[in-house]
Tab-separated table of C-alpha atoms and ligand atoms in Angstrom:
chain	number	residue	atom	x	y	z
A	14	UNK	CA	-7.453	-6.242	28.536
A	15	UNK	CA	-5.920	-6.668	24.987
A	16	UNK	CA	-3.365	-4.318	25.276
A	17	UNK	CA	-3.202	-1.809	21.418
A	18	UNK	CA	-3.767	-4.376	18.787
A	19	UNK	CA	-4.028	-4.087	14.799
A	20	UNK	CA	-6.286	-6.997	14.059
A	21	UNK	CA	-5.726	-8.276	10.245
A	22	UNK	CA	-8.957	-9.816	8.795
A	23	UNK	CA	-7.263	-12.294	6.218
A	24	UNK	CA	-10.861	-12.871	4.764
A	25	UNK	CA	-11.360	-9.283	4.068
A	26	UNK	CA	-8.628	-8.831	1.754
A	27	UNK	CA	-9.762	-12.403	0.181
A	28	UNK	CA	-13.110	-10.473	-0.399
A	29	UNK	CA	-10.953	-7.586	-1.532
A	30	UNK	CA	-8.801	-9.797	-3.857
A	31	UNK	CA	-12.185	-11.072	-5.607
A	32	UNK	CA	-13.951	-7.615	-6.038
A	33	UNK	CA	-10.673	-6.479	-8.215
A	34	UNK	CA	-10.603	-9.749	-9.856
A	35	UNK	CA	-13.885	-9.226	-11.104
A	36	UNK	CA	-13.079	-5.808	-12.570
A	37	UNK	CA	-10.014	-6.846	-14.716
A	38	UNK	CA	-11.247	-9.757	-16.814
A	39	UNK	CA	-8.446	-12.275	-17.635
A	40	UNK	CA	-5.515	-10.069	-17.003
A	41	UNK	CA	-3.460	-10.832	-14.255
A	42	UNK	CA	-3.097	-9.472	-10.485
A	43	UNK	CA	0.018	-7.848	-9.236
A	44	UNK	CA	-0.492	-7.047	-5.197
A	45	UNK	CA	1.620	-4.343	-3.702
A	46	UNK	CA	3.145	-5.908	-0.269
A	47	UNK	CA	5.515	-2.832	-0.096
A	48	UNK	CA	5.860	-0.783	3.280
A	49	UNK	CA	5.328	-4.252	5.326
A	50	UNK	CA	2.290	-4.890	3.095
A	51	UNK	CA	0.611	-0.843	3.784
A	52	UNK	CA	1.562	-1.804	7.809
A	53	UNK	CA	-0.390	-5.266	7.581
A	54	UNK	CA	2.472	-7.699	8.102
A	55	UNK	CA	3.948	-8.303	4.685
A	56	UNK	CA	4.434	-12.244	4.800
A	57	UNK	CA	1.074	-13.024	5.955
A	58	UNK	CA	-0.425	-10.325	3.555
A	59	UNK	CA	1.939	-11.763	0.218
A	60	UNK	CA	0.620	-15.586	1.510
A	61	UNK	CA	-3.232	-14.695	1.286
A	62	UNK	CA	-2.833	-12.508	-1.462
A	63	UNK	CA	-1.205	-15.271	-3.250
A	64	UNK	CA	-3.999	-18.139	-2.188
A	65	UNK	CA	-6.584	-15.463	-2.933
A	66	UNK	CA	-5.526	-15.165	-6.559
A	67	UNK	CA	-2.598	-12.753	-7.058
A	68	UNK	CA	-0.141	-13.526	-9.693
A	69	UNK	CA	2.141	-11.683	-8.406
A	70	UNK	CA	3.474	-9.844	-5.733
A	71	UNK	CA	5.878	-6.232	-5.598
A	72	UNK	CA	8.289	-4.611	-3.341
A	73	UNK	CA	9.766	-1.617	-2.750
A	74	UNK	CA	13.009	-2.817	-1.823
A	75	UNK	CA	15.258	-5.633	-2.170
A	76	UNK	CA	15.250	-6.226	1.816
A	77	UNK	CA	11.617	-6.118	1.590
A	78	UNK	CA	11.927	-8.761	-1.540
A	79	UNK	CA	14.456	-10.710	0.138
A	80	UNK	CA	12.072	-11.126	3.374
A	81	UNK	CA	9.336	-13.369	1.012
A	82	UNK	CA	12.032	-14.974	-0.079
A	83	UNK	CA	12.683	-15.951	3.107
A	84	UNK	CA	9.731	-17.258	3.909
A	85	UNK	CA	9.627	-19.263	1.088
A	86	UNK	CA	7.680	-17.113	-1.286
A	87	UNK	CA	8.209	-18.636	-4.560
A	88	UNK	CA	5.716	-15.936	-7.194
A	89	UNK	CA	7.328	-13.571	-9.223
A	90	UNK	CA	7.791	-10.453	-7.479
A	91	UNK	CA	8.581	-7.017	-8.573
A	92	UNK	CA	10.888	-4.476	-7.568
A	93	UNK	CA	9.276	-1.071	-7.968
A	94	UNK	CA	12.066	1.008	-6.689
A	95	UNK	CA	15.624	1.459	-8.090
A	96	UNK	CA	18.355	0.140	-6.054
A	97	UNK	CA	21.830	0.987	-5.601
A	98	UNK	CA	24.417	-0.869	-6.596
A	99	UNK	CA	25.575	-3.145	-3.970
A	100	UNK	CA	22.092	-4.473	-3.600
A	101	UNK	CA	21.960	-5.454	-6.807
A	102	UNK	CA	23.325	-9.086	-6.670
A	103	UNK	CA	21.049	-9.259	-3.619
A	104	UNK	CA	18.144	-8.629	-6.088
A	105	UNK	CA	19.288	-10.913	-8.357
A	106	UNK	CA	19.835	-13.349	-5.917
A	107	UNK	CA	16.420	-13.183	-4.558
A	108	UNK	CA	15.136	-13.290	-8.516
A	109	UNK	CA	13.033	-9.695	-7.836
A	110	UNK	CA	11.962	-8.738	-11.261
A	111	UNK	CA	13.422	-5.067	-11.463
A	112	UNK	CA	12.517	-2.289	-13.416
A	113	UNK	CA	14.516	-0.378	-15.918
A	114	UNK	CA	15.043	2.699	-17.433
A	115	UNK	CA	19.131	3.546	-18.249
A	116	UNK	CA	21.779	1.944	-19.787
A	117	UNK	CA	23.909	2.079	-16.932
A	118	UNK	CA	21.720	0.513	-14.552
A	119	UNK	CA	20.891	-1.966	-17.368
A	120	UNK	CA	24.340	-2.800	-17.226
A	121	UNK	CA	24.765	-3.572	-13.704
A	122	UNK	CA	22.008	-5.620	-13.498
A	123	UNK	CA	23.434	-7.544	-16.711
A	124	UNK	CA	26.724	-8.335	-15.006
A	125	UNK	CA	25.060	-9.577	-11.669
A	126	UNK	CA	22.923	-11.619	-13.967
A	127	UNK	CA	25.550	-14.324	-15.134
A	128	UNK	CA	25.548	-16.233	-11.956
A	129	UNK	CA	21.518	-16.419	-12.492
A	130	UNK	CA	22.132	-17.461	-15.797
A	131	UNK	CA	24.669	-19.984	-14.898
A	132	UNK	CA	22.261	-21.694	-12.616
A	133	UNK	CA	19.607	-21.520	-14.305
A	134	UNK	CA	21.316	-23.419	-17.267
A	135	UNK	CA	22.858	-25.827	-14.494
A	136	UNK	CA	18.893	-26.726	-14.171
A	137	UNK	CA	17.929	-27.050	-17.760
A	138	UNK	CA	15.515	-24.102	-17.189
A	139	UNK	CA	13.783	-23.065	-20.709
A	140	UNK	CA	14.511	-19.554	-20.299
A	141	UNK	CA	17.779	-18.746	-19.355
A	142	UNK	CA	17.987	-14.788	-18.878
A	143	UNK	CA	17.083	-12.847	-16.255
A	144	UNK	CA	13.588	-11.129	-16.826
A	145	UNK	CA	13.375	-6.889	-16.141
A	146	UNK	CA	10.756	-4.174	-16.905
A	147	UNK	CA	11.262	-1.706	-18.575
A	148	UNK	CA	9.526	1.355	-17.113
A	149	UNK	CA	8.722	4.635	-18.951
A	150	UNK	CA	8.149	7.921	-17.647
A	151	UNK	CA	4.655	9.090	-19.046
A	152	UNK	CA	4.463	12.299	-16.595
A	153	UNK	CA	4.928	10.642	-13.229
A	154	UNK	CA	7.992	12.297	-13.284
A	155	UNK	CA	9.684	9.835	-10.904
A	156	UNK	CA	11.327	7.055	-12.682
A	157	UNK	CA	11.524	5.945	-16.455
A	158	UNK	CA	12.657	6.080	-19.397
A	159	UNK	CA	11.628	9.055	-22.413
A	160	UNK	CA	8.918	6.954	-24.373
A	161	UNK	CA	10.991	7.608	-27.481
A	162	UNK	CA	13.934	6.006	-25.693
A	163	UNK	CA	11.504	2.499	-25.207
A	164	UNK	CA	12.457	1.073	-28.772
A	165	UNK	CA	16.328	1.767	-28.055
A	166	UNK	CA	16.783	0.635	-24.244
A	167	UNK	CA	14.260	-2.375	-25.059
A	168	UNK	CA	16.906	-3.803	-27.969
A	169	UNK	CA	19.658	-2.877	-25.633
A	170	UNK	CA	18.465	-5.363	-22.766
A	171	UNK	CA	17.942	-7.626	-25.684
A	172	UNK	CA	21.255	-7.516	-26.480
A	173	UNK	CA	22.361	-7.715	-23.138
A	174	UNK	CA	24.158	-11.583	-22.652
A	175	UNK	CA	22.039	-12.600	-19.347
A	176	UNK	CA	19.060	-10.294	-19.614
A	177	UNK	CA	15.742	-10.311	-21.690
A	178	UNK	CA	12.751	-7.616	-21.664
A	179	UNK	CA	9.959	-9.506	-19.676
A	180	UNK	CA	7.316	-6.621	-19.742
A	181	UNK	CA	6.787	-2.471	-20.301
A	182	UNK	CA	5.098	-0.607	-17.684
A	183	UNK	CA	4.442	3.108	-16.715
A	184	UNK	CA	2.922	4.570	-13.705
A	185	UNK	CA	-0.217	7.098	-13.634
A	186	UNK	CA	0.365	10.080	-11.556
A	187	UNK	CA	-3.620	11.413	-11.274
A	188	UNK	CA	-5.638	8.205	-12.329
A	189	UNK	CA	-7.608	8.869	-9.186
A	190	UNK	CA	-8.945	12.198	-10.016
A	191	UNK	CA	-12.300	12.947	-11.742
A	192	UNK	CA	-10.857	16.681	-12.908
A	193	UNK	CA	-11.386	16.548	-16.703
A	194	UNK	CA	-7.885	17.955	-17.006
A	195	UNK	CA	-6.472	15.228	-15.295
A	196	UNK	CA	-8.453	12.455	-17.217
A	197	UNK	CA	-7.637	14.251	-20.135
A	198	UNK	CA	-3.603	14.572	-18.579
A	199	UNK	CA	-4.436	10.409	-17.938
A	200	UNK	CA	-5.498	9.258	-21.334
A	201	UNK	CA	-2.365	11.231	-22.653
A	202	UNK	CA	-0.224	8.680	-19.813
A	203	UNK	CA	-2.182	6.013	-21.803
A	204	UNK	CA	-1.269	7.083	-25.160
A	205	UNK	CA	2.433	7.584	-24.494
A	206	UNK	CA	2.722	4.320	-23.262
A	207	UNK	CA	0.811	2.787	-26.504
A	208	UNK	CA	3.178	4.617	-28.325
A	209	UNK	CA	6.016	3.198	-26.388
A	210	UNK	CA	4.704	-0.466	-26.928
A	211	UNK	CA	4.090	-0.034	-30.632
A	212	UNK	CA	7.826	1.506	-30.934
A	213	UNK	CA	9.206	-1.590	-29.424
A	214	UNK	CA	7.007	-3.725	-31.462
A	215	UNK	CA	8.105	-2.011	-34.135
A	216	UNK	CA	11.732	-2.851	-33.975
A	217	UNK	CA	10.569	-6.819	-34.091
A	218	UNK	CA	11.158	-6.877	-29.705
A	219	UNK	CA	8.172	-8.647	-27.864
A	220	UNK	CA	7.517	-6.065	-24.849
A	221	UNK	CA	6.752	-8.722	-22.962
A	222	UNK	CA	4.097	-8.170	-19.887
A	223	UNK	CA	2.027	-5.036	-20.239
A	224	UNK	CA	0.691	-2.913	-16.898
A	225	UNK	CA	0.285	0.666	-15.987
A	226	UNK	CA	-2.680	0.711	-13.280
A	227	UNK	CA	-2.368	1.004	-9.391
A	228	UNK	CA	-5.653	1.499	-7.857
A	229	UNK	CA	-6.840	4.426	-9.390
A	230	UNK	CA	-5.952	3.291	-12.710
A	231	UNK	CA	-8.189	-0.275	-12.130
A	232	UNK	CA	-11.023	1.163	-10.808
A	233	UNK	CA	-11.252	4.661	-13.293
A	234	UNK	CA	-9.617	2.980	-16.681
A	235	UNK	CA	-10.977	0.181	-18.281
A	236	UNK	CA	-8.666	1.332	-21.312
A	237	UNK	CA	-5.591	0.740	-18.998
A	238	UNK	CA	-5.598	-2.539	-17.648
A	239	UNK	CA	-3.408	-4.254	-20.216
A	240	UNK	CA	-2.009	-7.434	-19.203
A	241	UNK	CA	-2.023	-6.886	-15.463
A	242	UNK	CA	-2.425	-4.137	-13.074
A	243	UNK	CA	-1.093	-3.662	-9.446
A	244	UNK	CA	-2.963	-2.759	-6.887
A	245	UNK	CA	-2.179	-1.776	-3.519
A	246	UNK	CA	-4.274	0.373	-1.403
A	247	UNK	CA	-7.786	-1.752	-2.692
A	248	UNK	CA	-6.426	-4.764	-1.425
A	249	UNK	CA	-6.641	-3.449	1.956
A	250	UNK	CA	-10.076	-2.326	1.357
A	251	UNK	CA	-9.814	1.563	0.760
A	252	UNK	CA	-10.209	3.438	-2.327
A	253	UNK	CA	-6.845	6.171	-3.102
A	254	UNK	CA	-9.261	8.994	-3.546
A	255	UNK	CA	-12.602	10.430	-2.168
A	256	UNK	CA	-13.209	11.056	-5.337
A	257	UNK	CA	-12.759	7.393	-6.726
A	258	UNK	CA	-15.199	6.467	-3.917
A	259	UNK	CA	-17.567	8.648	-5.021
A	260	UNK	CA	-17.556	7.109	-8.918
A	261	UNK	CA	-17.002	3.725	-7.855
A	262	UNK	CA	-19.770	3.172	-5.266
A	263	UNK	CA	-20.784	-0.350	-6.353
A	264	UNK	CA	-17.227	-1.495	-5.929
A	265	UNK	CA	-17.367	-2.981	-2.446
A	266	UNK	CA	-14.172	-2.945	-0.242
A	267	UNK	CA	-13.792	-4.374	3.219
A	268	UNK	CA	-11.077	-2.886	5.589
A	269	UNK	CA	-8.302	-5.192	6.283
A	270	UNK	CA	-6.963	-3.617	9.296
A	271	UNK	CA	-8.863	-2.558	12.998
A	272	UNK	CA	-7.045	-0.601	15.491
A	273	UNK	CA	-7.901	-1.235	19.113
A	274	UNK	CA	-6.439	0.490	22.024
A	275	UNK	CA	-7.378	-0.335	25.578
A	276	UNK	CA	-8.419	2.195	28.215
A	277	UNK	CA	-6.291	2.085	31.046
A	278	UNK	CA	-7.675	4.491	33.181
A	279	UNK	CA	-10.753	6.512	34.153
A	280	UNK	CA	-10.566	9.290	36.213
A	281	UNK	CA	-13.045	12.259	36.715
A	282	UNK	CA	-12.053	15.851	36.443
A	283	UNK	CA	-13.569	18.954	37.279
A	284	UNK	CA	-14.723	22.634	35.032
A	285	UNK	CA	-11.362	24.519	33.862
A	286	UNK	CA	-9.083	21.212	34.835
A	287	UNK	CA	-6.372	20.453	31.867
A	288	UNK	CA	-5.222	17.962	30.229
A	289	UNK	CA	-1.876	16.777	28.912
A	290	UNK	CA	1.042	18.506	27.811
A	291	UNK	CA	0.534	22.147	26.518
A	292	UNK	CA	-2.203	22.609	28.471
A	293	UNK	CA	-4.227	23.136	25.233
A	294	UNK	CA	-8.024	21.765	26.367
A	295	UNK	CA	-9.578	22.227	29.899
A	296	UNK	CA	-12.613	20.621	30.649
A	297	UNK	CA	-15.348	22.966	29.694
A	298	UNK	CA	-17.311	21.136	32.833
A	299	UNK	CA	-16.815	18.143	35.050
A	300	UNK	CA	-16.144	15.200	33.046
A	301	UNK	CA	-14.373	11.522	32.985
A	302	UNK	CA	-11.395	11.126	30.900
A	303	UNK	CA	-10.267	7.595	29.480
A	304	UNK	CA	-6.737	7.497	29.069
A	305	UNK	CA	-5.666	4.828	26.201
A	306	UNK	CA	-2.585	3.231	25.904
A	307	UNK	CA	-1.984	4.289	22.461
A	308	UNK	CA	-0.096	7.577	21.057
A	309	UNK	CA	2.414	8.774	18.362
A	310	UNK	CA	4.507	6.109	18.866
A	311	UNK	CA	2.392	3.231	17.560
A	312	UNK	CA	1.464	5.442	14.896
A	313	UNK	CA	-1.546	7.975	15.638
A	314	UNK	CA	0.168	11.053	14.670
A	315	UNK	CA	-0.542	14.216	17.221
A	316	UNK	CA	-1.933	16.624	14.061
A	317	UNK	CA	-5.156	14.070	14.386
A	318	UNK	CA	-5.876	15.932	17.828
A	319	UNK	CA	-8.528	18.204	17.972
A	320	UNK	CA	-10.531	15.624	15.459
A	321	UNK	CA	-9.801	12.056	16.046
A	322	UNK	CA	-12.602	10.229	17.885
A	323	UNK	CA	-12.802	6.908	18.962
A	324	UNK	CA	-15.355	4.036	19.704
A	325	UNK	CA	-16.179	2.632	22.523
A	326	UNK	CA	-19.194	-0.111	23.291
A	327	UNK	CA	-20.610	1.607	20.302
A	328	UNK	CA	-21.029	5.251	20.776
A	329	UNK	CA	-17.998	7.942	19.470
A	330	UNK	CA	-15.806	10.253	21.948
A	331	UNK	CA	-13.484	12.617	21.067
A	332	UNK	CA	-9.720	12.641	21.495
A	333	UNK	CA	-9.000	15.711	23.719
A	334	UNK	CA	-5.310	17.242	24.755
A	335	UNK	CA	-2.487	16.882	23.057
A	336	UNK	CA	-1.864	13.258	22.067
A	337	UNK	CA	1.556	12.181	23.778
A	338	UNK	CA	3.774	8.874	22.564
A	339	UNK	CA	2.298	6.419	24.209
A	340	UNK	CA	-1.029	7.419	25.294
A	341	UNK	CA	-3.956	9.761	24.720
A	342	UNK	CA	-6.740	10.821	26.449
A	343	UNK	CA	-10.732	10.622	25.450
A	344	UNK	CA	-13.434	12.868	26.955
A	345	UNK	CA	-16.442	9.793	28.064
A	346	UNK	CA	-18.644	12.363	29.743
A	347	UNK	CA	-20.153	11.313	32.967
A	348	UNK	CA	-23.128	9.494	32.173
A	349	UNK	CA	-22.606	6.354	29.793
A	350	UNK	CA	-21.294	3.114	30.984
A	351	UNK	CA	-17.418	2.962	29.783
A	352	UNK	CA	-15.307	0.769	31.999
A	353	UNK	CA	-11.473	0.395	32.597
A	354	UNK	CA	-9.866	-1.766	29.956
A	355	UNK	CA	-12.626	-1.210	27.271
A	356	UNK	CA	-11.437	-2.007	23.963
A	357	UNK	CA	-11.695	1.614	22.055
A	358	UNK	CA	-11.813	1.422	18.742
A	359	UNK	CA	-9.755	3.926	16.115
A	360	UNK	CA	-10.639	2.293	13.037
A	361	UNK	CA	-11.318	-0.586	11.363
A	362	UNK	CA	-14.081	-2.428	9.837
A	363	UNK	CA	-16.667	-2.683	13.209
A	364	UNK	CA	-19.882	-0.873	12.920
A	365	UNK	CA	-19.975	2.986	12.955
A	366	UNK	CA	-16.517	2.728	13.434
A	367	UNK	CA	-14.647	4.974	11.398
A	368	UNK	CA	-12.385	3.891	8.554
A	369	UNK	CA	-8.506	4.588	7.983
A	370	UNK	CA	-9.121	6.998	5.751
A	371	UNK	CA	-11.467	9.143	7.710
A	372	UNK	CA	-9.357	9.295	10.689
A	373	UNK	CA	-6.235	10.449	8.101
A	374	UNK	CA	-9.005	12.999	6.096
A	375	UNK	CA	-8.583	15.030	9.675
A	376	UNK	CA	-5.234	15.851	9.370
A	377	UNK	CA	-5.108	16.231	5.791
A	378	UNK	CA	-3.469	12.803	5.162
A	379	UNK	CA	-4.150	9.727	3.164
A	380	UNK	CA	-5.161	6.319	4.499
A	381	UNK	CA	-1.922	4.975	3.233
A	382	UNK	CA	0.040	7.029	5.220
A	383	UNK	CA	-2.534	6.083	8.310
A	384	UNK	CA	-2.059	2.080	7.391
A	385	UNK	CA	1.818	2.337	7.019
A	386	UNK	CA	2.688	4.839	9.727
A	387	UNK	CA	1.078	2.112	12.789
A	388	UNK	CA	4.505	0.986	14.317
A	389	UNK	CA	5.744	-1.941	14.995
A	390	UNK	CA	5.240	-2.167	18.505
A	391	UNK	CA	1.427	-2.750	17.699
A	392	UNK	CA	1.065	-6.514	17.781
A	393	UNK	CA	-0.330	-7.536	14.365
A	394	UNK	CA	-3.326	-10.179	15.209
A	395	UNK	CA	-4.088	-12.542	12.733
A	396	UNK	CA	-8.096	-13.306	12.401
A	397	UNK	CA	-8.490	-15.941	9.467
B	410	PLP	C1	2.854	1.618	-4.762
B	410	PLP	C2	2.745	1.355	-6.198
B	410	PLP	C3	1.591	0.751	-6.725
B	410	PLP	C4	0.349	0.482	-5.900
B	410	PLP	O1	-0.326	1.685	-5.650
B	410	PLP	P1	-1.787	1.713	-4.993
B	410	PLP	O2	-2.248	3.112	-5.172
B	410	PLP	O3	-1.611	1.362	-3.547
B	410	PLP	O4	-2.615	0.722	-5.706
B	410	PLP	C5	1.608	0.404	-8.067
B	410	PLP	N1	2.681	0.682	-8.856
B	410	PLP	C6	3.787	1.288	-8.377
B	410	PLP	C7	4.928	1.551	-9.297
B	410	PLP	C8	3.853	1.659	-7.042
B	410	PLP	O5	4.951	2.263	-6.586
């Protein structure tokens, strides 16, 4: 027996790596480690990524920044979320490339900056400012700047003593969609950003880096991929929409993560005999029931019961009761040839196996919340 394990093919998301290399030409990779890497182990993930090709890597936060660091780390890395102000010498520190979109966070950043600045002069370094983003709100609607505010806020990092404007980006809120209004709500995103770049441009600034595609955006805008995009979810071999899957079939992802539980007990039960809490299934007939080791608290949320079926030697069971924190229970029948401490399979890249994304399609979720939601008590294996 194995005990729960999330197995972490490394040469999946190389394979991964290459099929969205081949999609963007010459422009660069940005991988999203964020959320420990979508639940993958962010280190390991931010390593391969980087040996695999990626130019660069992003974070959510500065402790999740300051973690590659750590480890020694040394690509650029972006910081895709705002911070508050204490952790902003932290970021500096740590030389995560933020993103921008006010004066007075502009400022902040700025002051924390000198000490970068100082050092980096103290090492003859060419360029001696500290580089930032700045990010403009297209109709995300989450953070960014007014594109008629790019031109001003882009001279007034400029201006700023220990910062310089190192790239423009924007974020696409329905890139994943085939629904002609939102390709048509998409390719206005676009546009507004253009416009943004030219304005800066315009007032003699270099706007430095250019990106605006996550996953959706590389795989349904050609248009969009600028000087880099920065993908997440494809990395670790799922598309961000069934609908993306559907228009992208020759783009061929591997799943990065497998989910084993083992079965720690069989026992038989009779016609009309319950099982766990709630009392909400009874055996419609004698049966076996597997009990597995795994349950909400590793990360298989209870809305995936009646639905969720696992896979054992091969063949699919379904998930039956009420799935408790640390275990659940699988209806086996009586006739196939299951054993205690079977590996049962939730999902992950083994034949007929589901994927993450079907298992999270049951409770209305998205694979993303599947991949980052398995807790840390499930021991991350590393197959090269
Ligand atoms: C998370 C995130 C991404 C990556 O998104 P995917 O859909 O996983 O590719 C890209 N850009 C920003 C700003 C993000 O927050």
């Amino acid at each position: 027996m194995k005990g729960n394990q999330a197995r972490i093919y490394l040469s999946n998301l190389e394979h991964n790596i290459r099929q969205i290399k081949k999609n963007i030409g010459k422009a660069k990779l940005c991988v999203s480690v964020k959320a420990n890497a979508y639940g993958h182990g962010d280190i390991i993930v931010a390593r391969k990524a980087v040996e695999s090709g990626a130019d660069c890597l992003a974070v959510s936060s500065v402790a999740e920044g300051r973690r590659l660091r750590d480890a020694e780390i040394k690509e650029p890395i972006l910081l895709f979320g705002l911070t508050v102000p204490e952790e902003i010498p932290e970021a500096v520190r740590g030389n995560l490339t933020p993103f921008v979109c006010d004066t007075e966070y502009i400022d902040a950043l700025n002051k924390s900056a000198a000490s970068y600045v100082q050092a980096m002069r103290d090492t003859g370094a060419a360029v001696h400012k500290f580089p930032v983003h700045l990010k403009i709100d297209t109709g995300m609607g989450r953070i960014g700047c007014k594109s008629e505010d790019a031109a001003f806020l882009a001279s007034y990092i400029n201006r700023c003593e220990n910062l310089y404007l190192a790239g423009m980006c924007t974020h696409l809120c329905v890139s994943d969609s085939l629904e002609p209004e939102d390709i048509e709500y998409t390719q206005r995103q676009i546009r507004l950003f253009r416009d943004s770049v030219e304005a800066v441009k315009k007032a003699g600034i270099n706007p430095g880096i250019l990106h605006c595609s996550a996953s959706g955006g590389t795989l349904m805008y050609p248009n969009a991929v600028f000087d880099m995009v920065r993908t997440g979810i494809l990395v670790y071999g799922y598309f961000p929409s069934e609908q993306a899957a559907e228009c992208r079939t020759s783009f061929n992802l591997k799943p990065v993560m497998e989910l084993t539980a083992s079965v720690v007990g069989i026992k038989t039960v009779e016609k009309g005999d319950s099982v766990s809490y709630g009392r909400t299934w009874t055996a419609a007939q004698k049966t076996r029931i597997a009990t597995l080791g795994i349950g909400y608290g590793d990360g298989i949320p209870r809305r995936l019961c009646p639905g969720l079926h696992v896979n054992i030697r091969g063949k699919n069971y379904p998930v039956v009761g009420r799935i408790c924190m640390d275990q659940c229970m699988v209806d086996i029948g009586l006739e196939d040839e299951i054993e205690r401490w079977d590996d049962a399979y939730i999902f992950g890249c083994q034949k007929n196996c589901c994927g993450a994304d079907e298992v999270a399609k049951i409770a209305d979720m998205i694979s993303y919340e599947i991949l980052t939601g398995i807790s840390a008590r499930v021991p991350r294996i590393i197959v090269p």
